Coordinates of C-alpha atoms and ligand atoms in Angstrom, one line a residue:
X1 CA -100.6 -104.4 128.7
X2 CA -97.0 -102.9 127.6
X3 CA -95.7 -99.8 127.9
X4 CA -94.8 -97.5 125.1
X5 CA -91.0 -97.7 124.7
X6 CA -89.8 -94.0 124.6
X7 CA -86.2 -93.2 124.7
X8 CA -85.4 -89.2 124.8
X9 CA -82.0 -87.7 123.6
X10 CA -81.5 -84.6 125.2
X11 CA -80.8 -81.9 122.4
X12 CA -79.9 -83.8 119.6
X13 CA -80.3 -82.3 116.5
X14 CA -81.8 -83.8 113.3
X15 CA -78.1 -82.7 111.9
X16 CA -76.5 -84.6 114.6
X17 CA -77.5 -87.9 112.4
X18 CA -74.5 -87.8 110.4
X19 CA -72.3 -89.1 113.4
X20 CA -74.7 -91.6 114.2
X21 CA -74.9 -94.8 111.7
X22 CA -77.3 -96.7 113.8
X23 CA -79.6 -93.8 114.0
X24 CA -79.4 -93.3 110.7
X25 CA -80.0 -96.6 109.9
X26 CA -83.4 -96.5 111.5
X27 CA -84.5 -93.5 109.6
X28 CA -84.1 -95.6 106.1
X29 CA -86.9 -97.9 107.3
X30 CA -88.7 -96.1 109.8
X31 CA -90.8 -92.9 110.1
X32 CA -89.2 -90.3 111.1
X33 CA -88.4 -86.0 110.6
X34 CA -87.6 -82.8 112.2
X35 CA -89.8 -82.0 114.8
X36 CA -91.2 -78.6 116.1
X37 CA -91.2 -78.4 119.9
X38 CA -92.9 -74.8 119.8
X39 CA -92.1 -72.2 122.2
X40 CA -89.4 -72.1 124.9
X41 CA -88.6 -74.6 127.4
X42 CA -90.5 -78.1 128.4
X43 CA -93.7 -77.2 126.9
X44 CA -93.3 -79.5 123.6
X45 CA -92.1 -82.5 126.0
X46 CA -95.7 -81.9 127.6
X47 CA -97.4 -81.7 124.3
X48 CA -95.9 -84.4 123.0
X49 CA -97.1 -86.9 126.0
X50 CA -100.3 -84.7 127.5
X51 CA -101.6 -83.2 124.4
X52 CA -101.3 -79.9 125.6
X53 CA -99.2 -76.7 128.0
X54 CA -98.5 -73.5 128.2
X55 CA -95.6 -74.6 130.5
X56 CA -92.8 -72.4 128.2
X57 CA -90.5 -71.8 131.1
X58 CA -89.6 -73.7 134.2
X59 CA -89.9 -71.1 136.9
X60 CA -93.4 -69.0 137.7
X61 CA -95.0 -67.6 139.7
X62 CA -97.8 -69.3 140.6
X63 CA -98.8 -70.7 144.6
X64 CA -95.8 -69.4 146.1
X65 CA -94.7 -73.1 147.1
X66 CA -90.8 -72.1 147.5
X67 CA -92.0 -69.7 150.5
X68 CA -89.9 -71.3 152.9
X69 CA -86.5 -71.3 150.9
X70 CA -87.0 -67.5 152.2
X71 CA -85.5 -68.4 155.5
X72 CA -82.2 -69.4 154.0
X73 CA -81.5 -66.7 151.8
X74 CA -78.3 -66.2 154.0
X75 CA -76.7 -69.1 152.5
X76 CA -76.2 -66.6 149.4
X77 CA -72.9 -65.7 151.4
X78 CA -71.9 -68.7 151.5
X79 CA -71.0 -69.4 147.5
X80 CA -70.8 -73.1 145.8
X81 CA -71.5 -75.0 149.3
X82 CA -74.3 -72.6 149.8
X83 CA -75.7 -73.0 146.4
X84 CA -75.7 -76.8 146.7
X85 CA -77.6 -77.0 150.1
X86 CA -80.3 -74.7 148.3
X87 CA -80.5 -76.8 145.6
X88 CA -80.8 -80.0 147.8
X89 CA -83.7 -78.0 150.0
X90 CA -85.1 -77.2 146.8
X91 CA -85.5 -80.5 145.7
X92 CA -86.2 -82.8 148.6
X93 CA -89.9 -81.9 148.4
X94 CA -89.6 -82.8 144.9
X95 CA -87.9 -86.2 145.3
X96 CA -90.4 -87.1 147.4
X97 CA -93.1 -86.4 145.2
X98 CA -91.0 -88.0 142.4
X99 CA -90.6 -84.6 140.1
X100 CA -88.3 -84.0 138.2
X101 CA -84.9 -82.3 139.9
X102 CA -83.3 -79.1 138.8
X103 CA -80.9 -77.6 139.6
X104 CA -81.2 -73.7 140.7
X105 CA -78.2 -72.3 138.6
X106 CA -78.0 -69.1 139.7
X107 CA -81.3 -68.3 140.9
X108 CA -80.7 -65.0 143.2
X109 CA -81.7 -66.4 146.8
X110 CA -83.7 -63.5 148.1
X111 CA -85.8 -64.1 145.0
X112 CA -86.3 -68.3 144.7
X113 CA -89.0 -68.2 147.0
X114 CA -91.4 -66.1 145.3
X115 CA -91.0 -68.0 142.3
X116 CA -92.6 -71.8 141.3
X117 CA -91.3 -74.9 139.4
X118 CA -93.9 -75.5 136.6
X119 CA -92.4 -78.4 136.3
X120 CA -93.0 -81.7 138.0
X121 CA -93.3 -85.0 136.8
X122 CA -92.0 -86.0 134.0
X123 CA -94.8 -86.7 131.8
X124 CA -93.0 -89.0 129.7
X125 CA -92.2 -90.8 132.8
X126 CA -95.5 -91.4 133.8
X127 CA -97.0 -93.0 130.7
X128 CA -93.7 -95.1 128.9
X129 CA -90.7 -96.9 129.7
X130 CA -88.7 -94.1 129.5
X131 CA -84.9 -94.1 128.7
X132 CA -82.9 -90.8 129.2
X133 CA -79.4 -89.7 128.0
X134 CA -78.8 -86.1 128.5
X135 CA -74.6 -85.8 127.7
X136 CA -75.9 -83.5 124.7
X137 CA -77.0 -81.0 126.2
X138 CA -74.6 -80.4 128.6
X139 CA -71.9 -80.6 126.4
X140 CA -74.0 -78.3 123.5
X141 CA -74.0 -75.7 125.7
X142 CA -70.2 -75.9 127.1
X143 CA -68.7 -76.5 123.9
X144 CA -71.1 -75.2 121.2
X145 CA -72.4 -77.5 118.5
X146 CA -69.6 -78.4 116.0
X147 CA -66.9 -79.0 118.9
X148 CA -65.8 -82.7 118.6
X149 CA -66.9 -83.6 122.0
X150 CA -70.3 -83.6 120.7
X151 CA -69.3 -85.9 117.9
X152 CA -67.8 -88.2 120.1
X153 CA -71.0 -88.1 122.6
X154 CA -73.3 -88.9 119.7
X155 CA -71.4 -91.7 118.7
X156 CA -71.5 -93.3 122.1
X157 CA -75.1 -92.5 122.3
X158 CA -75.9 -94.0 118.9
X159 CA -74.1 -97.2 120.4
X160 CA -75.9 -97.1 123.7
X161 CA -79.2 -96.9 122.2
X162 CA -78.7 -99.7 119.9
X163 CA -78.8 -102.0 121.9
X164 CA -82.5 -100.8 123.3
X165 CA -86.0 -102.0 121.7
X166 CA -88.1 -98.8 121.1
X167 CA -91.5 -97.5 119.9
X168 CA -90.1 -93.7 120.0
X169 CA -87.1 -92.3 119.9
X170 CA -87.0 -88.2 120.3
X171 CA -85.3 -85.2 121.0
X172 CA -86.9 -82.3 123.3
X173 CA -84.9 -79.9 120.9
X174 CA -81.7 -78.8 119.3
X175 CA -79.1 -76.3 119.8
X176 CA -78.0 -73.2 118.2
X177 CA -74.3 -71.7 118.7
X178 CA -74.5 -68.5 119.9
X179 CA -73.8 -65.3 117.7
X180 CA -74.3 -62.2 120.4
X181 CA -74.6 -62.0 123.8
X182 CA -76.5 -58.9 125.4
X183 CA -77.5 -58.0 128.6
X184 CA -81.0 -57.5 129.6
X185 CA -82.5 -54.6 132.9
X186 CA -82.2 -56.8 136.4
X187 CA -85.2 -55.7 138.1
X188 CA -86.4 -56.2 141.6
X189 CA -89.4 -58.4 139.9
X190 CA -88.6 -60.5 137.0
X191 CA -86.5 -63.6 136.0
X192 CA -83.7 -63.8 133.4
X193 CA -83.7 -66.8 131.3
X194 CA -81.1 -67.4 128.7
X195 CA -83.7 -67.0 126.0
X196 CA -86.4 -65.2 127.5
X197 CA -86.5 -61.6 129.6
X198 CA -89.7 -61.7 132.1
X199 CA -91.2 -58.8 134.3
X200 CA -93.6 -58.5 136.6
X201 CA -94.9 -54.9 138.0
X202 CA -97.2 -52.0 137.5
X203 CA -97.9 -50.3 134.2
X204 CA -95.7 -47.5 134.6
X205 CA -92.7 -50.0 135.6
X206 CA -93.4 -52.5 133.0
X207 CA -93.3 -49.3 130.4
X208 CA -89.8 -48.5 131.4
X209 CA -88.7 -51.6 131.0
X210 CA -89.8 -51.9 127.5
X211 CA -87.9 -48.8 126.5
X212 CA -84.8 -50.4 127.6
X213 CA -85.3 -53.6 125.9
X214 CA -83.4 -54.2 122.5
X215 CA -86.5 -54.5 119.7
X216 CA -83.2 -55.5 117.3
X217 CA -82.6 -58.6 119.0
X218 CA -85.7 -59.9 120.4
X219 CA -89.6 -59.5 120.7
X220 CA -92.5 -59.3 122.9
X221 CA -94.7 -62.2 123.3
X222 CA -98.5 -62.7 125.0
X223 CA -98.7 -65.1 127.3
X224 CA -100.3 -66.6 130.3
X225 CA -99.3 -63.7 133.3
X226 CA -98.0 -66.1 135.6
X227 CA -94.9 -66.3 133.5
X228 CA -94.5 -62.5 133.1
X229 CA -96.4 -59.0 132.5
X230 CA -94.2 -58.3 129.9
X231 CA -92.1 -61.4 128.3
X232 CA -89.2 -60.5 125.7
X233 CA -88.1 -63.7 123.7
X234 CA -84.6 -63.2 122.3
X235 CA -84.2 -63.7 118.6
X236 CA -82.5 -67.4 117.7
X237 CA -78.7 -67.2 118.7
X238 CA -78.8 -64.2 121.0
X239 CA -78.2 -64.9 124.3
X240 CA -79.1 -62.8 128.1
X241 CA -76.2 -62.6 130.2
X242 CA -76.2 -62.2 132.9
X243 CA -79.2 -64.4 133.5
X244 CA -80.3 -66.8 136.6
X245 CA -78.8 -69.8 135.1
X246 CA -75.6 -69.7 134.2
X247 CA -72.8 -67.7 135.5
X248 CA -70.3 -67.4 132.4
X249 CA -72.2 -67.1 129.2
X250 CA -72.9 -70.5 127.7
X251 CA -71.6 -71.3 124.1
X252 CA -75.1 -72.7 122.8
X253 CA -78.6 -72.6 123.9
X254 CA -82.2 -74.1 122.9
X255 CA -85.7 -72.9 123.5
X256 CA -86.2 -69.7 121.4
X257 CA -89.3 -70.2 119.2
X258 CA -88.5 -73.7 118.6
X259 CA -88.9 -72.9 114.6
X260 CA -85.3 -72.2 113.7
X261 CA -83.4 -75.1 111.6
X262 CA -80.7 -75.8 114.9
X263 CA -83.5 -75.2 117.3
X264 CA -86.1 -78.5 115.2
X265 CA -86.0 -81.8 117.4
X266 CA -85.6 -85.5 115.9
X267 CA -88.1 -88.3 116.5
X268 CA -88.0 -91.9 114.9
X269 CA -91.7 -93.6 115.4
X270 CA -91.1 -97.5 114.9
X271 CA -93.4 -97.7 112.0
X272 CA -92.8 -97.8 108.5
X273 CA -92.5 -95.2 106.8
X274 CA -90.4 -92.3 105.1
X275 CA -89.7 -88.6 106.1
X276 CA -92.6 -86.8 107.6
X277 CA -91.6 -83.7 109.6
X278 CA -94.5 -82.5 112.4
X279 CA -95.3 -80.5 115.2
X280 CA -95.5 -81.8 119.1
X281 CA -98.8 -81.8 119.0
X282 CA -99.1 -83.6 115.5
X283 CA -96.6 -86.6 117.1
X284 CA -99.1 -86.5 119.9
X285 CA -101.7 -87.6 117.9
X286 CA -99.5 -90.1 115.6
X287 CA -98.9 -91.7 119.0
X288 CA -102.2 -92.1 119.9
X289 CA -102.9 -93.8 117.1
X290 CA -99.7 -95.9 117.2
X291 CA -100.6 -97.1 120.3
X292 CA -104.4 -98.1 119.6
X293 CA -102.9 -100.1 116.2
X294 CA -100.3 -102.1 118.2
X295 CA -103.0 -102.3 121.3
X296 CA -101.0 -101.6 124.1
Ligands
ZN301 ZN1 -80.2 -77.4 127.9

């Protein structure tokens, strides 16, 4: 039995197809669209491969499995070289358990520990052959979205993949410039993602909070509690610096509500076919049924 063929660009934007002549090539004969990844961060990869997640942000609290990063909190003294001996404690568990690795940014040490990774495996990993190139991204967020660096990494991406058979070829999302950056209350009990402002605490704590939040640029959002009491998601383009990521504010971002036009994924399903754009969970099920025709 083969293997689905999978091969993910990391944020590459259905817009991004200009630069790309082999890419674009493929969409004239194959199925393909925009592509709604949903809420925040790794939950459409899930839904795309699994079906279903409420994973919409990579650190939670859940089991408290970072407990014993708590007995090197010192190394927050000790800078970059501290930072990178975190991060490799961090993720030698996970290398052994074959998750994916990631990187801590700028976690504050005295509060990793109480925190968990929802992410592990890669679930894309586990069911295809799965080929990754991630420049995208990292140069998205560095340079923005219309800087030619990003032209010339598509380009170079469009040749690599060329030269690759696939069944899908996808995005995890896009990439919006960012217009405004604001900062968001720090508290003893919350984490700061680029995107999205989460708090944990007591009623009364939870109310203050709230007051200080900016209703102009963002809004609340209901989700499961292990990701937040209170959870403000920034509007599309607005970004929360300082947050635990990133030091100096980044020039793009993804996540968001996944609904804005920048912030749609690609995917190109080798089947014939014209322009259909879908959900996560609607490509979930178009695989399913792509796989059962060509009987993996
Ligand atoms: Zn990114």
């Amino acid at each position: 039995m083969r293997k689905l063929k999978v091969i993910m660009t990391d944020a590459f934007k259905p817009s991004y197809l200009q630069y790309a002549p082999y890419l674009q090539s493929l969409t004239k004969k194959f199925q393909w669209g925009e592509l709604d990844m949903g809420l925040g961060h790794w939950r459409g990869v899930d839904i795309l491969f699994t079906g279903s997640s409420n994973k919409i942000a990579i650190f939670y609290k859940n089991k408290n499995s970072l407990f014993y990063l708590k007995y090197f909190t010192w190394l927050k003294y000790f800078g970059k070289i501290g930072r990178l001996i975190v991060d490799i404690l961090f993720n030698i568990p996970r290398l052994i358990k074959g998750y994916e690795l990631i990187r801590t940014g700028n976690i504050p040490l005295d509060r990793l520990y109480t925190f968990d990774a929802s992410v592990k495996k890669h679930p894309g990993k586990k069911v295809s052959r799965f080929y990754y190139f991630g420049e995208l991204d990292g140069v998205g967020h560095k340079y923005g979205t219309k800087n030619e660096k990003i032209i010339k990494a598509i380009k170079k991406i469009d040749k690599k993949i060329s030269k690759i058979d696939f069944d899908l070829i996808f995005s995890d999302h896009g990439m919006i410039d960012i217009e405004k950056t604001i900062s968001v209350p720090i508290t003893k009990n919350c984490f700061i993602d680029s995107d999205m402002a989460r708090y944990w605490g007591n009623k009364d704590e939870l109310e203050k909070i709230r007051e200080k939040l900016p209703l102009e640029h963002g809004r609340f959002i209901e989700w499961n509690n292990k990701y937040g009491d209170l959870i403000f998601l920034a509007n599309p383009g607005v970004l929360f610096s300082p947050n635990f990521w990133n030091e100096k504010p980044v020039k793009a971002m993804h996540g968001y509500n996944g609904k804005h036009k920048d912030l749609k994924a690609l995917y190109i399903l080798k089947k014939y076919g014209g322009k259909k754009d879908l959900t996560s969970e609607e490509l979930h099920e178009l695989l399913n049924s792509y796989k059962k025709q060509k009987s993996f």
